[in-house]
Short mmCIF file of C-alpha atoms in Angstrom, two decimals:
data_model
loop_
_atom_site.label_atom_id
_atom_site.label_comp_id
_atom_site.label_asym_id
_atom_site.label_seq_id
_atom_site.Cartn_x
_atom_site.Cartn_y
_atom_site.Cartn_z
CA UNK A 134 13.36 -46.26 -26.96
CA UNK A 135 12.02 -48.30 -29.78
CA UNK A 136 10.59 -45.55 -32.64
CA UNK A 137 8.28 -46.11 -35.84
CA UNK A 138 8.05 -43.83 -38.69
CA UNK A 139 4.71 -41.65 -39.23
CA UNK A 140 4.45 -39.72 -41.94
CA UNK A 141 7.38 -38.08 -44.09
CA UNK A 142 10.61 -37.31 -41.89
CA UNK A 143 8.54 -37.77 -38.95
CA UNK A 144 9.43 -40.21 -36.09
CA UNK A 145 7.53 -41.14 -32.59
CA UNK A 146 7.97 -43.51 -30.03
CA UNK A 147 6.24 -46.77 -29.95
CA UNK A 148 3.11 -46.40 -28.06
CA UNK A 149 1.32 -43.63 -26.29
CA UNK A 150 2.51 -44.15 -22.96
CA UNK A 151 6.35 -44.34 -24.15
CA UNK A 152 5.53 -40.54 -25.90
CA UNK A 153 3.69 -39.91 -22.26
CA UNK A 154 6.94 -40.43 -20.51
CA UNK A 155 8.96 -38.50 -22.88
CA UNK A 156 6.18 -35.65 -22.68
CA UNK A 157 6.86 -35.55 -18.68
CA UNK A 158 10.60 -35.99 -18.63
CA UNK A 159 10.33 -32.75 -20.33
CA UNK A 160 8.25 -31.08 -18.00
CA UNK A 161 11.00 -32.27 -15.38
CA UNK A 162 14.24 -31.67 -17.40
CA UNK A 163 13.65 -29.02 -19.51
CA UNK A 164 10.48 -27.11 -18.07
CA UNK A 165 11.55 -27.86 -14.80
CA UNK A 166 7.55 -27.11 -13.89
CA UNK A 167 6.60 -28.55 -10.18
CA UNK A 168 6.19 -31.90 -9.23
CA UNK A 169 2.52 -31.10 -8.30
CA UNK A 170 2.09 -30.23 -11.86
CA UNK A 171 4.12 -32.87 -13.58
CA UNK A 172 1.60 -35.45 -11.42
CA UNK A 173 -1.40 -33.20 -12.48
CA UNK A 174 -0.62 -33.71 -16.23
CA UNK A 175 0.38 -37.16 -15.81
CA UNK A 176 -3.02 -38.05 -14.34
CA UNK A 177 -4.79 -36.27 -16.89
CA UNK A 178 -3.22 -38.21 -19.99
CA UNK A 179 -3.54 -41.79 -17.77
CA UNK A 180 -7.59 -40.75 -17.27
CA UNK A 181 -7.77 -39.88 -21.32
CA UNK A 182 -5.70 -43.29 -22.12
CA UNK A 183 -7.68 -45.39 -20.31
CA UNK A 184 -11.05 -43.65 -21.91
CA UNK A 185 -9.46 -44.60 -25.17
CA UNK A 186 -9.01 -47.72 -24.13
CA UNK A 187 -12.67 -48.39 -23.19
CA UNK A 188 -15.76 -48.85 -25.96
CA UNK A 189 -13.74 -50.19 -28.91
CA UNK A 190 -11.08 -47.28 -29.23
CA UNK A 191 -8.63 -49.54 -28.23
CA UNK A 192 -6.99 -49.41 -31.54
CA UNK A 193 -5.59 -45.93 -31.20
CA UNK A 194 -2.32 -46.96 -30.23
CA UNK A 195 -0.17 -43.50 -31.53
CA UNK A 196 -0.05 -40.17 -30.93
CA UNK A 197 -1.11 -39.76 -34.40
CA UNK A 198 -3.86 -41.69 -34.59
CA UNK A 199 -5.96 -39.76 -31.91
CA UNK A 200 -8.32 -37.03 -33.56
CA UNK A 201 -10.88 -33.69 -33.00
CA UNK A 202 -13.67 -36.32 -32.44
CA UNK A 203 -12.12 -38.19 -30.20
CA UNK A 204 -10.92 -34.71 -28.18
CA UNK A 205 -14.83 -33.41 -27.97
CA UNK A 206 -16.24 -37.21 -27.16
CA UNK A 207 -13.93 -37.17 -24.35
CA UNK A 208 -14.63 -33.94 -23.38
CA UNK A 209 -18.59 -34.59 -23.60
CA UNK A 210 -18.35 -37.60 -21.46
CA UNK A 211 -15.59 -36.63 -19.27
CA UNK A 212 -17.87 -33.61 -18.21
CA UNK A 213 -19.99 -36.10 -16.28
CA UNK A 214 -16.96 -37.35 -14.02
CA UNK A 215 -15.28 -33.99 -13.46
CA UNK A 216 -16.09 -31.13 -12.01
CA UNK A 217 -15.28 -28.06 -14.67
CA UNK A 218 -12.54 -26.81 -12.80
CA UNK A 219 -10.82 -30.50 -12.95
CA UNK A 220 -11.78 -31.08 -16.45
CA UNK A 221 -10.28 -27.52 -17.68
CA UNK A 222 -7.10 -28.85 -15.91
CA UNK A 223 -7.15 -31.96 -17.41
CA UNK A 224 -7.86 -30.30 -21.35
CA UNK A 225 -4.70 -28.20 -20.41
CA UNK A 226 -2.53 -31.24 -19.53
CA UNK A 227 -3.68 -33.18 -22.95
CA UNK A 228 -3.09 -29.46 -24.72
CA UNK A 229 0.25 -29.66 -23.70
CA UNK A 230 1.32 -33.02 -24.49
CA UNK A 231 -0.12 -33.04 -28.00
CA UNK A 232 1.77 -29.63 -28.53
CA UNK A 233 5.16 -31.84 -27.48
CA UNK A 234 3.97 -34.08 -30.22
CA UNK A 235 3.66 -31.48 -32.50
CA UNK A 236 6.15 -29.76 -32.15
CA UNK A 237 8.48 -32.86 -32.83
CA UNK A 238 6.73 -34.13 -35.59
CA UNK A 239 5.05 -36.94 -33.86
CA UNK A 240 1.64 -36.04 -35.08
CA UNK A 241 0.65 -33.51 -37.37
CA UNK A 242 -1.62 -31.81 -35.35
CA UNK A 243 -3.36 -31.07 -31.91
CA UNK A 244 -6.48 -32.35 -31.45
CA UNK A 245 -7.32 -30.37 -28.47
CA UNK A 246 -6.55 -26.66 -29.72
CA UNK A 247 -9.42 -24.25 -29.41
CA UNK A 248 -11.75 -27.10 -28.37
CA UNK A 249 -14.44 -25.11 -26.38
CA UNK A 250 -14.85 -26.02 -22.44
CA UNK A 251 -17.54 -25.47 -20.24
CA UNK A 252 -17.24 -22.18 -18.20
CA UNK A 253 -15.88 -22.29 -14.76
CA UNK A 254 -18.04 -22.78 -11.92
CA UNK A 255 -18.04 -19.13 -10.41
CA UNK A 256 -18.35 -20.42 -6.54
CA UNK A 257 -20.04 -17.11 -4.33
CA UNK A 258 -17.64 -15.39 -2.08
CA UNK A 259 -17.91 -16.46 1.64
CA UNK A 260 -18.28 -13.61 3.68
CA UNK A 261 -19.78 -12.34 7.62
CA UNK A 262 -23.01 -10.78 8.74
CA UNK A 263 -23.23 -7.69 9.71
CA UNK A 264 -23.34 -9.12 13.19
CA UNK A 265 -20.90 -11.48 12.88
CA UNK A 266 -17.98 -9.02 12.00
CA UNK A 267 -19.46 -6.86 14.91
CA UNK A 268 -18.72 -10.21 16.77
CA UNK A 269 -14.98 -10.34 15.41
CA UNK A 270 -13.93 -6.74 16.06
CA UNK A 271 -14.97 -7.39 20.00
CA UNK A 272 -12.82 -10.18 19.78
CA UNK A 273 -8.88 -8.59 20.60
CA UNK A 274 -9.75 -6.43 23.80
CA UNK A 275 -11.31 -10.17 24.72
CA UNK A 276 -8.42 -12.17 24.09
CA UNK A 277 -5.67 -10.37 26.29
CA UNK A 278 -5.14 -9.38 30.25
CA UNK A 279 -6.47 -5.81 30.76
CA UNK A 280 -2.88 -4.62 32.09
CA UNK A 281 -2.06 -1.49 30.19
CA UNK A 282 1.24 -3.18 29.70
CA UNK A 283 0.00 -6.41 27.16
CA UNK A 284 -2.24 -4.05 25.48
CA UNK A 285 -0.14 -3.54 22.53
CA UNK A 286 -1.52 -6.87 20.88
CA UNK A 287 -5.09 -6.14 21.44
CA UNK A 288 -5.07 -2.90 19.87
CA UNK A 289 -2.79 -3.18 17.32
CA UNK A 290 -5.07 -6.71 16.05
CA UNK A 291 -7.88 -4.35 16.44
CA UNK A 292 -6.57 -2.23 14.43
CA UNK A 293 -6.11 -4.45 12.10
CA UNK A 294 -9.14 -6.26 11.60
CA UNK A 295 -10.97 -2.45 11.45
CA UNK A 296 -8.63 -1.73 8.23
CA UNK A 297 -8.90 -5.13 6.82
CA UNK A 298 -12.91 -4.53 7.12
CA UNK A 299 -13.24 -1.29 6.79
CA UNK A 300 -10.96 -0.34 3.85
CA UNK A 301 -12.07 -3.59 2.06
CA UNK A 302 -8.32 -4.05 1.66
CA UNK A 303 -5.88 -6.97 0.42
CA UNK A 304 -3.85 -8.29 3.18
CA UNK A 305 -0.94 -7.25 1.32
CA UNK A 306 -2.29 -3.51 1.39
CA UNK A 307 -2.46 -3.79 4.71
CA UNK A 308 1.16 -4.66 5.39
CA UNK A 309 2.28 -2.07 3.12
CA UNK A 310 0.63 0.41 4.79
CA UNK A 311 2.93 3.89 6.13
CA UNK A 312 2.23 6.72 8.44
CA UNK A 313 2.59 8.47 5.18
CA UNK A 314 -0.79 6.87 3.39
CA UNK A 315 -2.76 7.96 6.25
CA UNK A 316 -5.21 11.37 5.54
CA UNK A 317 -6.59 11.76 8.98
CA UNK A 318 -8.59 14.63 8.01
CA UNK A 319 -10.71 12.69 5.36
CA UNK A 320 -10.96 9.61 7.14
CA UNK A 321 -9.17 7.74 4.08
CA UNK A 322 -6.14 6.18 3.37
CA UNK A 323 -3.76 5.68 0.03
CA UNK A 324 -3.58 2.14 -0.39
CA UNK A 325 -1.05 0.77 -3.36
CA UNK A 326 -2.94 -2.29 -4.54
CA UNK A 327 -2.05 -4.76 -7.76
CA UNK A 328 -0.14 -3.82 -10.45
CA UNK A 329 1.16 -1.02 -7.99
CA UNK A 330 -2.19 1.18 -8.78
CA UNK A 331 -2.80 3.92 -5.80
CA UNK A 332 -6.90 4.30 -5.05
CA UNK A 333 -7.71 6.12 -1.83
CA UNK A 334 -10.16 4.33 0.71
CA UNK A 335 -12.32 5.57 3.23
CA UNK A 336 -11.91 3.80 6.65
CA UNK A 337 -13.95 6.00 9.04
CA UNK A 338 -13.06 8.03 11.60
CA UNK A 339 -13.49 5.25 14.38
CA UNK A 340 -10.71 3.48 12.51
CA UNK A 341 -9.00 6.48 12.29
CA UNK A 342 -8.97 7.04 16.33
CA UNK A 343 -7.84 2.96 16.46
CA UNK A 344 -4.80 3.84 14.52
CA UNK A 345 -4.11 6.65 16.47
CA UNK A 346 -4.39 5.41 19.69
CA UNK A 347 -2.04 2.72 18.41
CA UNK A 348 0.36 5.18 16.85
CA UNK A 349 0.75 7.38 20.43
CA UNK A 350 0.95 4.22 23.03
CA UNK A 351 3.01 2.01 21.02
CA UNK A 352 4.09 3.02 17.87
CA UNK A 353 8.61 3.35 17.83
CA UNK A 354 8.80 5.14 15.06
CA UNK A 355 5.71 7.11 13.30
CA UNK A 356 7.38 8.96 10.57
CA UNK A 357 5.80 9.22 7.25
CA UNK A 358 7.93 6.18 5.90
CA UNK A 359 7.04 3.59 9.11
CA UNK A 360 4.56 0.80 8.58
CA UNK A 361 1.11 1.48 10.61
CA UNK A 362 0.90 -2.48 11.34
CA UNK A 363 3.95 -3.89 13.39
CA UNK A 364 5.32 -6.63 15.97
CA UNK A 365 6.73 -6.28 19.21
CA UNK A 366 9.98 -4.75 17.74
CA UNK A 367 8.73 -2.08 15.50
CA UNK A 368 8.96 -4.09 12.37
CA UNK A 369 6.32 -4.37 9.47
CA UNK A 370 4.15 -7.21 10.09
CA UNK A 371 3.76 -10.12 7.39
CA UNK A 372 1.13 -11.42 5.56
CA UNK A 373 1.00 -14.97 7.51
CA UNK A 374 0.97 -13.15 11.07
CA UNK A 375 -2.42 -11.10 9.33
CA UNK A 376 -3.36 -14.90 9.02
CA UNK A 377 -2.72 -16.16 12.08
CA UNK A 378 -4.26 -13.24 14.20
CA UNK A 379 -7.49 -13.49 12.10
CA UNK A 380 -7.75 -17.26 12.55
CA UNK A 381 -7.00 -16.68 16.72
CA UNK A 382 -9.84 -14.17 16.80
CA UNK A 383 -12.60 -16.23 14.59
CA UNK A 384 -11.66 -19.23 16.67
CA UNK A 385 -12.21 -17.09 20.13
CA UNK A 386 -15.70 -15.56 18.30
CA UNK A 387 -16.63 -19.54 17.12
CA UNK A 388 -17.10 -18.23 13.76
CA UNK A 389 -15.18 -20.62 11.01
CA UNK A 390 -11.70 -20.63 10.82
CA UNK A 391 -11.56 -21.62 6.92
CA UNK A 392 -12.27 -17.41 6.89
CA UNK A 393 -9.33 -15.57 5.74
CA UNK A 394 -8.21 -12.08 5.52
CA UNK A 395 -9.93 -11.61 1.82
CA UNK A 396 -13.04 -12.92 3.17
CA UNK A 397 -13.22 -9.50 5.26
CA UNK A 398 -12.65 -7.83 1.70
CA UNK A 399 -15.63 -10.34 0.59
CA UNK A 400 -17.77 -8.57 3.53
CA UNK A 401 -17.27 -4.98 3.11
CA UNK A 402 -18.29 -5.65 -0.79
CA UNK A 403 -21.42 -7.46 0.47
CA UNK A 404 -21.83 -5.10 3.07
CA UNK A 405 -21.58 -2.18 0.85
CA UNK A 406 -24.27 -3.01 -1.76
CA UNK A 407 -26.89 -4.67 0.85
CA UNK A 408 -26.69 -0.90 2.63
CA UNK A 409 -27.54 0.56 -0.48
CA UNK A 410 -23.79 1.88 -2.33
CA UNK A 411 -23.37 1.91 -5.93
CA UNK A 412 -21.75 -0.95 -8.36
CA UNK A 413 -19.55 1.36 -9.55
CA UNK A 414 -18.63 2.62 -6.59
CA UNK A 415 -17.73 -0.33 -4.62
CA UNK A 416 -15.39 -1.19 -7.96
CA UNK A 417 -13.65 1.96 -6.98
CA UNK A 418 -13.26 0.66 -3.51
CA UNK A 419 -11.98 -2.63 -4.22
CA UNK A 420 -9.64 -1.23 -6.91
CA UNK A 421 -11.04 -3.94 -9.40
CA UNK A 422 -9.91 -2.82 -13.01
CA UNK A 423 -13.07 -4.58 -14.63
CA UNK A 424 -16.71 -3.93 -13.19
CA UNK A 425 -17.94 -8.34 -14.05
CA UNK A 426 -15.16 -8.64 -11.09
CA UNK A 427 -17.19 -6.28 -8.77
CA UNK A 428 -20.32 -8.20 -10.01
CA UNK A 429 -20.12 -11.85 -7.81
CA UNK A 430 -21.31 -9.28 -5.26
CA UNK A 431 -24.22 -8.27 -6.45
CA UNK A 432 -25.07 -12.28 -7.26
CA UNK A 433 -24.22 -12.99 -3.10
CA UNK A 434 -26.76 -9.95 -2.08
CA UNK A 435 -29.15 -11.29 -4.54
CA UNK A 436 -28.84 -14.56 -3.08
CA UNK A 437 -29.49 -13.42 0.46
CA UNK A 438 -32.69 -11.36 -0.35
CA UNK A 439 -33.87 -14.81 -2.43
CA UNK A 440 -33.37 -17.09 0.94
CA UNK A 441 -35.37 -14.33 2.98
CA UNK A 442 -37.89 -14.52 1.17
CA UNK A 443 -38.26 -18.14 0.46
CA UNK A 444 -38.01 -18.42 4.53
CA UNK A 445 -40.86 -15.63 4.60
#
């Protein structure tokens, strides 16, 4: 690769796109980071290029030669293109690249560190009506023959759409969960959730009698140590069967099928604070360690009581 000196002791390759390529056969070689993000960055630093191209910046031809004003023009136009979530990706990408620079003394600085970005859009959480998850839980004892000998499915995905719903748990709380967690005489359940942090969470005594109907008809093993949610076999169920049983009983209740376990979390949250439970509470509930992650639920019950009224 043909190189030209900038600055004292400091070489670069001829030509943005020739540092470009050196910038991703890092990523590749070195970083050995995805292909889906090598592509992401690459496409970020063609989109910038080409901007500098445009308008009369055509004479930036170096790493070295591209500035702060040029970083916050691009990011003030660029923010008319993008969405913010697109445009933080891209900033990241060019971040990144003029850090490679940097770092080999190709420019002297980086022209895109600490440059402010517009906040990310904060999308509200999909969730179900009230009616609509009464809609879902009808759906297993639907979906199967009535023979008491395939009724192993139809409770056990009862089961657990009632602790997905009614615990407000993770899908990968669910899974986890033993004979063990289960405090029959509170209604409640120990749930290990991220960072392995225990919180206990009420399910209800209806979902208590689901899981022990369960437990005496079909369960092989119901020590303390034995996972509550199984297959066929005995074994512990996985997170993508959670998925798939979910998506078979929205499909059978014609509710949408984009739903996923989480969105059940999303519901009891929702469902929680319209009925009148405190912030604080629900936080509890969730096991969220901050309270502004609790919060998006307060802006979707808000939401709701705006479109009643406008439609009153």
């Amino acid at each position: 690769m043909d190189e030209a000196e900038v600055g004292e002791g400091a070489r670069i390759p001829e030509g943005l796109d020739s540092a470009k390529v050196a910038f991703l056969d890092y990523l590749t070689l070195e970083r050995r980071l995805s292909p889906n993000t090598r592509r992401n960055y690459a496409h970020a630093l063609s989109c910038f290029f080409l901007w500098l191209q445009r308008d009369g910046r055509g004479m930036v031809l170096e790493p070295t030669q591209v500035t702060r004003l040029h970083a916050r023009s691009y990011l003030i136009e660029a923010q008319a293109l993008y969405s913010r979530r697109t445009l933080r990706n891209h900033v990241s990408g060019l971040r990144s690249f003029f850090k490679f620079c940097q770092k080999r003394k190709w420019t002297e600085g980086n022209p895109f560190h600490n440059l402010t970005l517009p906040k990310p859009e904060k999308p509200l959480p999909k969730f179900l009506t009230e009616d609509q998850v009464v809609k879902l839980l009808a759906q297993p004892e639907s979906l199967e023959p009535k023979q008491e000998n395939h009724a192993f499915k139809p409770r056990r995905d009862l089961m657990i759409l009632e602790l997905l719903y009614s615990g407000g748990l993770r899908v990968s709380e669910l899974v986890g969960l033993d004979y063990g967690h289960l405090d029959s005489s509170r209604s409640a359940i120990r749930v290990l959730g991220k960072g392995r942090k225990e919180r206990i969470c009420p399910i209800g005594s209806k979902t208590v009698r689901t899981i022990h109907s369960f437990r005496d008809n079909f369960a092989k093993d119901a020590s303390l140590d034995s996972p509550i949610v199984i297959n066929h076999r005995g074994k512990r169920l996985s997170v993508r069967s959670v998925q798939a049983i979910l998506k078979k009983s929205l499909r059978s209740a014609e509710l949408p099928e984009d739903l996923t376990p989480h969105k059940l979390r999303h519901s009891f949250a929702t469902h929680m604070l319209d009925n009148g439970a405190d912030l604080r509470a629900v936080q509890e509930l969730l096991g969220h360690s901050s309270l502004s992650t609790t919060q998006v639920y307060t802006h979707v019950s808000v939401s709701r009581l705006k479109k009643a009224h406008q439609l009153a």
